[in-house]
Amino acid sequence: MIRVLVADDEPMVRAGVRAILSTDPAIDVVAEAACGDEAVDLARTHRPHVAVLDIRMPARDGIEAAAEIRRTVPGTAVVMLTTFGADDYILRALSLGAMGFLVKSGEPEELIAGVRAVADGAAYLSPKVAARVVAHLAAGAGSLAGRRAAARGRVDTLTAREREVLAHLAAGLSNRRIGRRLQMAEGTVKAHVSSILTRLGVDNRAAAAVVAHEAALAPGHPSPRPPTHRPGPEHPSPRPPGHRPGPEHP
């Protein structure tokens, strides 16, 4: 069971988040907070697996609350709820170790997917948040094309296997799920992720996911491997009359 704390200063938003999360039998909302200070206190008391925090709250905003929760309750992963006008807040939260970012206007399924992802140790950026972050970074530091080129240059320093892992990481997969997809041991994936963070010069998975989105490596889903074509009944290979199977020429 994934234990969740929900914090938002608007009672209707809290009720909506609880209602959505309650549709998943694997998620249990154990506490609700109306401000950042209350969120920190309840996180210390209940020690939830995930804290879903509104990025803007009175007394202590979601970012300050996230930093304190990460410091005092390190086993609690943080998901930030944001609006389109909070780009600077998103970047601050990213630097403080928040693992998930969702917009309040997003689909209910994204909320459940985000909570499940961070509870499993993954980073989760909703497509809308990723697009906003990339656009905001571009506006503050050169053109979007320039940032994409710079990000691609950073990604090109990775090995082919590391790029594959990064694509799946940016799509919100945990080490365990990446291992299943790529048929690798979880420990091997963890080693790849550590190397990726070092090579990209970032501190956490969410920041690495932003680089991947900037490089257009993972716009929302893992990049599939090119399929290997094999003749099948729908497209049979032509056979000359009297042909008998034999060794193929390279």
JSON list of N, CA and C in Angstrom, two decimals, residues 27-81:
[
{"chain": "A", "resi": 27, "resn": "ILE", "atom": "N", "xyz": [-3.41, 2.75, -3.17]},
{"chain": "A", "resi": 27, "resn": "ILE", "atom": "CA", "xyz": [-3.03, 4.05, -2.61]},
{"chain": "A", "resi": 27, "resn": "ILE", "atom": "C", "xyz": [-3.93, 4.40, -1.44]},
{"chain": "A", "resi": 28, "resn": "ASP", "atom": "N", "xyz": [-3.33, 4.85, -0.34]},
{"chain": "A", "resi": 28, "resn": "ASP", "atom": "CA", "xyz": [-4.07, 5.23, 0.86]},
{"chain": "A", "resi": 28, "resn": "ASP", "atom": "C", "xyz": [-3.66, 6.64, 1.27]},
{"chain": "A", "resi": 29, "resn": "VAL", "atom": "N", "xyz": [-4.59, 7.59, 1.22]},
{"chain": "A", "resi": 29, "resn": "VAL", "atom": "CA", "xyz": [-4.32, 8.96, 1.66]},
{"chain": "A", "resi": 29, "resn": "VAL", "atom": "C", "xyz": [-4.42, 8.98, 3.19]},
{"chain": "A", "resi": 30, "resn": "VAL", "atom": "N", "xyz": [-3.29, 9.13, 3.86]},
{"chain": "A", "resi": 30, "resn": "VAL", "atom": "CA", "xyz": [-3.26, 9.00, 5.32]},
{"chain": "A", "resi": 30, "resn": "VAL", "atom": "C", "xyz": [-3.37, 10.32, 6.04]},
{"chain": "A", "resi": 31, "resn": "ALA", "atom": "N", "xyz": [-3.16, 11.45, 5.32]},
{"chain": "A", "resi": 31, "resn": "ALA", "atom": "CA", "xyz": [-3.22, 12.76, 5.98]},
{"chain": "A", "resi": 31, "resn": "ALA", "atom": "C", "xyz": [-3.40, 13.86, 4.95]},
{"chain": "A", "resi": 32, "resn": "GLU", "atom": "N", "xyz": [-4.00, 14.97, 5.40]},
{"chain": "A", "resi": 32, "resn": "GLU", "atom": "CA", "xyz": [-4.19, 16.14, 4.57]},
{"chain": "A", "resi": 32, "resn": "GLU", "atom": "C", "xyz": [-3.72, 17.38, 5.32]},
{"chain": "A", "resi": 33, "resn": "ALA", "atom": "N", "xyz": [-3.10, 18.31, 4.60]},
{"chain": "A", "resi": 33, "resn": "ALA", "atom": "CA", "xyz": [-2.59, 19.53, 5.20]},
{"chain": "A", "resi": 33, "resn": "ALA", "atom": "C", "xyz": [-3.05, 20.73, 4.39]},
{"chain": "A", "resi": 34, "resn": "ALA", "atom": "N", "xyz": [-3.24, 21.88, 5.09]},
{"chain": "A", "resi": 34, "resn": "ALA", "atom": "CA", "xyz": [-3.71, 23.09, 4.43]},
{"chain": "A", "resi": 34, "resn": "ALA", "atom": "C", "xyz": [-2.60, 24.11, 4.22]},
{"chain": "A", "resi": 35, "resn": "CYS", "atom": "N", "xyz": [-1.41, 23.81, 4.73]},
{"chain": "A", "resi": 35, "resn": "CYS", "atom": "CA", "xyz": [-0.28, 24.74, 4.55]},
{"chain": "A", "resi": 35, "resn": "CYS", "atom": "C", "xyz": [1.03, 23.95, 4.65]},
{"chain": "A", "resi": 36, "resn": "GLY", "atom": "N", "xyz": [2.11, 24.62, 4.31]},
{"chain": "A", "resi": 36, "resn": "GLY", "atom": "CA", "xyz": [3.41, 23.95, 4.31]},
{"chain": "A", "resi": 36, "resn": "GLY", "atom": "C", "xyz": [3.86, 23.48, 5.68]},
{"chain": "A", "resi": 37, "resn": "ASP", "atom": "N", "xyz": [3.63, 24.30, 6.70]},
{"chain": "A", "resi": 37, "resn": "ASP", "atom": "CA", "xyz": [4.04, 23.91, 8.06]},
{"chain": "A", "resi": 37, "resn": "ASP", "atom": "C", "xyz": [3.31, 22.65, 8.51]},
{"chain": "A", "resi": 38, "resn": "GLU", "atom": "N", "xyz": [2.00, 22.60, 8.23]},
{"chain": "A", "resi": 38, "resn": "GLU", "atom": "CA", "xyz": [1.22, 21.43, 8.61]},
{"chain": "A", "resi": 38, "resn": "GLU", "atom": "C", "xyz": [1.68, 20.20, 7.83]},
{"chain": "A", "resi": 39, "resn": "ALA", "atom": "N", "xyz": [2.05, 20.41, 6.57]},
{"chain": "A", "resi": 39, "resn": "ALA", "atom": "CA", "xyz": [2.52, 19.29, 5.74]},
{"chain": "A", "resi": 39, "resn": "ALA", "atom": "C", "xyz": [3.78, 18.68, 6.33]},
{"chain": "A", "resi": 40, "resn": "VAL", "atom": "N", "xyz": [4.71, 19.54, 6.78]},
{"chain": "A", "resi": 40, "resn": "VAL", "atom": "CA", "xyz": [5.96, 19.04, 7.37]},
{"chain": "A", "resi": 40, "resn": "VAL", "atom": "C", "xyz": [5.66, 18.26, 8.65]},
{"chain": "A", "resi": 41, "resn": "ASP", "atom": "N", "xyz": [4.80, 18.82, 9.51]},
{"chain": "A", "resi": 41, "resn": "ASP", "atom": "CA", "xyz": [4.47, 18.14, 10.77]},
{"chain": "A", "resi": 41, "resn": "ASP", "atom": "C", "xyz": [3.81, 16.79, 10.52]},
{"chain": "A", "resi": 42, "resn": "LEU", "atom": "N", "xyz": [2.87, 16.75, 9.56]},
{"chain": "A", "resi": 42, "resn": "LEU", "atom": "CA", "xyz": [2.17, 15.50, 9.28]},
{"chain": "A", "resi": 42, "resn": "LEU", "atom": "C", "xyz": [3.09, 14.47, 8.62]},
{"chain": "A", "resi": 43, "resn": "ALA", "atom": "N", "xyz": [4.04, 14.95, 7.81]},
{"chain": "A", "resi": 43, "resn": "ALA", "atom": "CA", "xyz": [5.01, 14.03, 7.20]},
{"chain": "A", "resi": 43, "resn": "ALA", "atom": "C", "xyz": [5.87, 13.38, 8.27]},
{"chain": "A", "resi": 44, "resn": "ARG", "atom": "N", "xyz": [6.27, 14.15, 9.27]},
{"chain": "A", "resi": 44, "resn": "ARG", "atom": "CA", "xyz": [7.07, 13.60, 10.37]},
{"chain": "A", "resi": 44, "resn": "ARG", "atom": "C", "xyz": [6.26, 12.59, 11.18]},
{"chain": "A", "resi": 45, "resn": "THR", "atom": "N", "xyz": [4.97, 12.86, 11.34]},
{"chain": "A", "resi": 45, "resn": "THR", "atom": "CA", "xyz": [4.12, 11.98, 12.14]},
{"chain": "A", "resi": 45, "resn": "THR", "atom": "C", "xyz": [3.77, 10.69, 11.41]},
{"chain": "A", "resi": 46, "resn": "HIS", "atom": "N", "xyz": [3.34, 10.83, 10.16]},
{"chain": "A", "resi": 46, "resn": "HIS", "atom": "CA", "xyz": [2.83, 9.67, 9.41]},
{"chain": "A", "resi": 46, "resn": "HIS", "atom": "C", "xyz": [3.88, 8.98, 8.54]},
{"chain": "A", "resi": 47, "resn": "ARG", "atom": "N", "xyz": [4.96, 9.69, 8.22]},
{"chain": "A", "resi": 47, "resn": "ARG", "atom": "CA", "xyz": [6.03, 9.14, 7.38]},
{"chain": "A", "resi": 47, "resn": "ARG", "atom": "C", "xyz": [5.47, 8.45, 6.13]},
{"chain": "A", "resi": 48, "resn": "PRO", "atom": "N", "xyz": [4.76, 9.20, 5.30]},
{"chain": "A", "resi": 48, "resn": "PRO", "atom": "CA", "xyz": [4.16, 8.60, 4.10]},
{"chain": "A", "resi": 48, "resn": "PRO", "atom": "C", "xyz": [5.23, 8.25, 3.07]},
{"chain": "A", "resi": 49, "resn": "HIS", "atom": "N", "xyz": [4.85, 7.40, 2.13]},
{"chain": "A", "resi": 49, "resn": "HIS", "atom": "CA", "xyz": [5.76, 7.09, 1.03]},
{"chain": "A", "resi": 49, "resn": "HIS", "atom": "C", "xyz": [5.88, 8.27, 0.07]},
{"chain": "A", "resi": 50, "resn": "VAL", "atom": "N", "xyz": [4.77, 9.00, -0.10]},
{"chain": "A", "resi": 50, "resn": "VAL", "atom": "CA", "xyz": [4.71, 10.12, -1.05]},
{"chain": "A", "resi": 50, "resn": "VAL", "atom": "C", "xyz": [3.98, 11.30, -0.42]},
{"chain": "A", "resi": 51, "resn": "ALA", "atom": "N", "xyz": [4.52, 12.50, -0.63]},
{"chain": "A", "resi": 51, "resn": "ALA", "atom": "CA", "xyz": [3.83, 13.73, -0.25]},
{"chain": "A", "resi": 51, "resn": "ALA", "atom": "C", "xyz": [3.48, 14.49, -1.52]},
{"chain": "A", "resi": 52, "resn": "VAL", "atom": "N", "xyz": [2.19, 14.74, -1.72]},
{"chain": "A", "resi": 52, "resn": "VAL", "atom": "CA", "xyz": [1.73, 15.53, -2.88]},
{"chain": "A", "resi": 52, "resn": "VAL", "atom": "C", "xyz": [1.49, 16.94, -2.38]},
{"chain": "A", "resi": 53, "resn": "LEU", "atom": "N", "xyz": [2.33, 17.88, -2.82]},
{"chain": "A", "resi": 53, "resn": "LEU", "atom": "CA", "xyz": [2.30, 19.24, -2.29]},
{"chain": "A", "resi": 53, "resn": "LEU", "atom": "C", "xyz": [1.95, 20.27, -3.35]},
{"chain": "A", "resi": 54, "resn": "ASP", "atom": "N", "xyz": [1.02, 21.17, -3.01]},
{"chain": "A", "resi": 54, "resn": "ASP", "atom": "CA", "xyz": [0.78, 22.32, -3.87]},
{"chain": "A", "resi": 54, "resn": "ASP", "atom": "C", "xyz": [2.04, 23.19, -3.82]},
{"chain": "A", "resi": 55, "resn": "ILE", "atom": "N", "xyz": [2.44, 23.70, -4.95]},
{"chain": "A", "resi": 55, "resn": "ILE", "atom": "CA", "xyz": [3.70, 24.44, -5.00]},
{"chain": "A", "resi": 55, "resn": "ILE", "atom": "C", "xyz": [3.59, 25.80, -4.33]},
{"chain": "A", "resi": 56, "resn": "ARG", "atom": "N", "xyz": [2.34, 26.34, -4.26]},
{"chain": "A", "resi": 56, "resn": "ARG", "atom": "CA", "xyz": [2.11, 27.63, -3.61]},
{"chain": "A", "resi": 56, "resn": "ARG", "atom": "C", "xyz": [1.14, 27.45, -2.46]},
{"chain": "A", "resi": 57, "resn": "MET", "atom": "N", "xyz": [1.63, 27.69, -1.24]},
{"chain": "A", "resi": 57, "resn": "MET", "atom": "CA", "xyz": [0.78, 27.59, -0.04]},
{"chain": "A", "resi": 57, "resn": "MET", "atom": "C", "xyz": [1.18, 28.67, 0.93]},
{"chain": "A", "resi": 58, "resn": "PRO", "atom": "N", "xyz": [0.26, 29.06, 1.84]},
{"chain": "A", "resi": 58, "resn": "PRO", "atom": "CA", "xyz": [0.58, 30.09, 2.83]},
{"chain": "A", "resi": 58, "resn": "PRO", "atom": "C", "xyz": [1.52, 29.56, 3.91]},
{"chain": "A", "resi": 59, "resn": "ALA", "atom": "N", "xyz": [2.04, 30.48, 4.70]},
{"chain": "A", "resi": 59, "resn": "ALA", "atom": "CA", "xyz": [2.95, 30.20, 5.82]},
{"chain": "A", "resi": 59, "resn": "ALA", "atom": "C", "xyz": [4.29, 29.66, 5.32]},
{"chain": "A", "resi": 60, "resn": "ARG", "atom": "N", "xyz": [4.29, 28.50, 4.76]},
{"chain": "A", "resi": 60, "resn": "ARG", "atom": "CA", "xyz": [5.49, 27.92, 4.16]},
{"chain": "A", "resi": 60, "resn": "ARG", "atom": "C", "xyz": [5.05, 27.30, 2.84]},
{"chain": "A", "resi": 61, "resn": "ASP", "atom": "N", "xyz": [5.64, 27.75, 1.72]},
{"chain": "A", "resi": 61, "resn": "ASP", "atom": "CA", "xyz": [5.15, 27.25, 0.44]},
{"chain": "A", "resi": 61, "resn": "ASP", "atom": "C", "xyz": [5.59, 25.81, 0.22]},
{"chain": "A", "resi": 62, "resn": "GLY", "atom": "N", "xyz": [5.08, 25.23, -0.87]},
{"chain": "A", "resi": 62, "resn": "GLY", "atom": "CA", "xyz": [5.35, 23.82, -1.14]},
{"chain": "A", "resi": 62, "resn": "GLY", "atom": "C", "xyz": [6.81, 23.52, -1.33]},
{"chain": "A", "resi": 63, "resn": "ILE", "atom": "N", "xyz": [7.56, 24.46, -1.87]},
{"chain": "A", "resi": 63, "resn": "ILE", "atom": "CA", "xyz": [8.99, 24.22, -2.11]},
{"chain": "A", "resi": 63, "resn": "ILE", "atom": "C", "xyz": [9.75, 24.15, -0.80]},
{"chain": "A", "resi": 64, "resn": "GLU", "atom": "N", "xyz": [9.49, 25.09, 0.10]},
{"chain": "A", "resi": 64, "resn": "GLU", "atom": "CA", "xyz": [10.14, 25.05, 1.41]},
{"chain": "A", "resi": 64, "resn": "GLU", "atom": "C", "xyz": [9.73, 23.82, 2.19]},
{"chain": "A", "resi": 65, "resn": "ALA", "atom": "N", "xyz": [8.46, 23.47, 2.09]},
{"chain": "A", "resi": 65, "resn": "ALA", "atom": "CA", "xyz": [7.97, 22.25, 2.76]},
{"chain": "A", "resi": 65, "resn": "ALA", "atom": "C", "xyz": [8.64, 21.02, 2.18]},
{"chain": "A", "resi": 66, "resn": "ALA", "atom": "N", "xyz": [8.79, 20.99, 0.86]},
{"chain": "A", "resi": 66, "resn": "ALA", "atom": "CA", "xyz": [9.44, 19.85, 0.20]},
{"chain": "A", "resi": 66, "resn": "ALA", "atom": "C", "xyz": [10.87, 19.70, 0.68]},
{"chain": "A", "resi": 67, "resn": "ALA", "atom": "N", "xyz": [11.60, 20.81, 0.76]},
{"chain": "A", "resi": 67, "resn": "ALA", "atom": "CA", "xyz": [13.00, 20.76, 1.20]},
{"chain": "A", "resi": 67, "resn": "ALA", "atom": "C", "xyz": [13.10, 20.24, 2.62]},
{"chain": "A", "resi": 68, "resn": "GLU", "atom": "N", "xyz": [12.19, 20.69, 3.51]},
{"chain": "A", "resi": 68, "resn": "GLU", "atom": "CA", "xyz": [12.22, 20.24, 4.90]},
{"chain": "A", "resi": 68, "resn": "GLU", "atom": "C", "xyz": [11.82, 18.77, 5.02]},
{"chain": "A", "resi": 69, "resn": "ILE", "atom": "N", "xyz": [10.83, 18.36, 4.24]},
{"chain": "A", "resi": 69, "resn": "ILE", "atom": "CA", "xyz": [10.43, 16.95, 4.27]},
{"chain": "A", "resi": 69, "resn": "ILE", "atom": "C", "xyz": [11.56, 16.07, 3.76]},
{"chain": "A", "resi": 70, "resn": "ARG", "atom": "N", "xyz": [12.21, 16.47, 2.69]},
{"chain": "A", "resi": 70, "resn": "ARG", "atom": "CA", "xyz": [13.32, 15.68, 2.15]},
{"chain": "A", "resi": 70, "resn": "ARG", "atom": "C", "xyz": [14.47, 15.62, 3.16]},
{"chain": "A", "resi": 71, "resn": "ARG", "atom": "N", "xyz": [14.64, 16.67, 3.97]},
{"chain": "A", "resi": 71, "resn": "ARG", "atom": "CA", "xyz": [15.73, 16.70, 4.95]},
{"chain": "A", "resi": 71, "resn": "ARG", "atom": "C", "xyz": [15.41, 15.85, 6.18]},
{"chain": "A", "resi": 72, "resn": "THR", "atom": "N", "xyz": [14.18, 15.94, 6.66]},
{"chain": "A", "resi": 72, "resn": "THR", "atom": "CA", "xyz": [13.83, 15.27, 7.92]},
{"chain": "A", "resi": 72, "resn": "THR", "atom": "C", "xyz": [13.14, 13.92, 7.74]},
{"chain": "A", "resi": 73, "resn": "VAL", "atom": "N", "xyz": [12.52, 13.71, 6.58]},
{"chain": "A", "resi": 73, "resn": "VAL", "atom": "CA", "xyz": [11.87, 12.42, 6.31]},
{"chain": "A", "resi": 73, "resn": "VAL", "atom": "C", "xyz": [12.34, 11.95, 4.93]},
{"chain": "A", "resi": 74, "resn": "PRO", "atom": "N", "xyz": [13.59, 11.57, 4.82]},
{"chain": "A", "resi": 74, "resn": "PRO", "atom": "CA", "xyz": [14.16, 11.26, 3.50]},
{"chain": "A", "resi": 74, "resn": "PRO", "atom": "C", "xyz": [13.49, 10.10, 2.78]},
{"chain": "A", "resi": 75, "resn": "GLY", "atom": "N", "xyz": [12.75, 9.28, 3.51]},
{"chain": "A", "resi": 75, "resn": "GLY", "atom": "CA", "xyz": [12.06, 8.17, 2.86]},
{"chain": "A", "resi": 75, "resn": "GLY", "atom": "C", "xyz": [10.78, 8.58, 2.14]},
{"chain": "A", "resi": 76, "resn": "THR", "atom": "N", "xyz": [10.41, 9.85, 2.27]},
{"chain": "A", "resi": 76, "resn": "THR", "atom": "CA", "xyz": [9.20, 10.35, 1.61]},
{"chain": "A", "resi": 76, "resn": "THR", "atom": "C", "xyz": [9.57, 11.05, 0.31]},
{"chain": "A", "resi": 77, "resn": "ALA", "atom": "N", "xyz": [9.03, 10.56, -0.79]},
{"chain": "A", "resi": 77, "resn": "ALA", "atom": "CA", "xyz": [9.23, 11.20, -2.09]},
{"chain": "A", "resi": 77, "resn": "ALA", "atom": "C", "xyz": [8.20, 12.32, -2.26]},
{"chain": "A", "resi": 78, "resn": "VAL", "atom": "N", "xyz": [8.58, 13.35, -3.01]},
{"chain": "A", "resi": 78, "resn": "VAL", "atom": "CA", "xyz": [7.71, 14.52, -3.13]},
{"chain": "A", "resi": 78, "resn": "VAL", "atom": "C", "xyz": [7.24, 14.70, -4.57]},
{"chain": "A", "resi": 79, "resn": "VAL", "atom": "N", "xyz": [5.92, 14.90, -4.71]},
{"chain": "A", "resi": 79, "resn": "VAL", "atom": "CA", "xyz": [5.31, 15.27, -5.99]},
{"chain": "A", "resi": 79, "resn": "VAL", "atom": "C", "xyz": [4.74, 16.67, -5.84]},
{"chain": "A", "resi": 80, "resn": "MET", "atom": "N", "xyz": [5.09, 17.56, -6.76]},
{"chain": "A", "resi": 80, "resn": "MET", "atom": "CA", "xyz": [4.60, 18.93, -6.71]},
{"chain": "A", "resi": 80, "resn": "MET", "atom": "C", "xyz": [3.42, 19.11, -7.65]},
{"chain": "A", "resi": 81, "resn": "LEU", "atom": "N", "xyz": [2.38, 19.78, -7.15]},
{"chain": "A", "resi": 81, "resn": "LEU", "atom": "CA", "xyz": [1.25, 20.19, -7.98]},
{"chain": "A", "resi": 81, "resn": "LEU", "atom": "C", "xyz": [1.45, 21.64, -8.35]}
]
